[in-house]
Coordinates of C-alpha atoms in Angstrom, one line a residue:
M1 CA 0.0 0.0 0.0
V2 CA 1.3 3.4 -1.0
S3 CA 0.9 6.3 1.5
L4 CA 0.6 9.9 0.3
S5 CA 1.0 13.0 2.4
I6 CA -1.8 15.5 2.3
T7 CA 0.4 17.9 0.3
E8 CA 1.1 15.2 -2.4
T9 CA -2.6 14.4 -2.6
V10 CA -3.6 18.1 -3.0
K11 CA -1.1 18.3 -5.9
E12 CA -2.9 15.4 -7.7
C13 CA -6.3 17.3 -7.8
K14 CA -6.6 18.4 -11.5
G15 CA -9.2 19.2 -14.0
G16 CA -11.5 21.6 -12.1
R17 CA -11.2 19.7 -8.9
E18 CA -10.2 20.7 -5.4
F19 CA -9.0 18.7 -2.4
W20 CA -11.5 17.9 0.4
S21 CA -10.5 15.8 3.3
C22 CA -13.9 14.4 4.1
E23 CA -15.4 13.0 0.9
S24 CA -17.4 9.7 0.8
S25 CA -16.8 7.5 -2.1
T26 CA -20.5 6.8 -2.4
K27 CA -22.5 8.2 -5.2
E28 CA -24.9 9.6 -2.7
C29 CA -22.2 11.9 -1.3
Q30 CA -20.7 13.1 -4.6
R31 CA -22.4 16.1 -6.2
L32 CA -23.3 15.0 -9.7
C33 CA -25.4 16.6 -12.4
E34 CA -28.1 14.0 -11.6
N35 CA -28.2 14.9 -7.9
K36 CA -27.2 18.6 -7.9
Q37 CA -29.7 19.3 -5.0
L38 CA -27.5 17.3 -2.7
R39 CA -26.0 19.2 0.3
R40 CA -23.0 17.1 1.5
A41 CA -23.1 18.6 5.0
K42 CA -26.7 17.3 5.6
S43 CA -26.3 14.0 3.8
K44 CA -26.2 10.9 6.1
A45 CA -24.1 9.2 3.4
C46 CA -21.4 11.8 4.0
N47 CA -21.3 11.4 7.8
K48 CA -19.5 8.0 7.6
A49 CA -15.8 7.4 7.4
C50 CA -13.8 10.2 5.8
H51 CA -10.9 9.8 3.4
L52 CA -8.8 12.1 1.2
S53 CA -10.4 12.9 -2.1
C54 CA -10.6 15.4 -5.0
V55 CA -14.0 16.9 -5.7
C56 CA -15.3 19.5 -8.2
I57 CA -14.6 23.1 -7.3
P58 CA -17.7 25.2 -6.2
G59 CA -20.0 26.0 -9.2
F60 CA -19.0 22.7 -11.0
L61 CA -20.6 19.3 -10.8
R62 CA -19.3 15.9 -12.0
E63 CA -21.0 14.7 -15.2
G64 CA -21.8 11.2 -14.2
E65 CA -20.0 9.1 -11.5
D66 CA -16.7 9.0 -13.4
G67 CA -17.2 12.1 -15.5
E68 CA -15.3 15.4 -15.7
C69 CA -16.2 18.4 -13.6
I70 CA -18.3 20.8 -15.7
P71 CA -20.0 24.1 -14.9
E72 CA -23.4 23.5 -13.2
A73 CA -25.2 25.4 -15.9
E74 CA -23.8 23.0 -18.5
C75 CA -25.4 19.9 -16.9
P76 CA -28.0 18.2 -19.0
N77 CA -31.5 19.4 -18.0
A78 CA -29.9 22.2 -15.9

């Protein structure tokens, strides 16, 4: 298992993403175009174990579970 420091992890966030230290890997926690109403702070799915992650910067949502971060206004059916 490879261990990364927080600094190294932050440097790996690319493509309209930012580092967030408490992101769940579940679809219910990620803000996607399909669930843009989601508020991570209030979601029970996001209150479980935390891990280091890269998420879309404010104003951007992921296009699908594995998609790129796009401006919220460009989401299909925005």
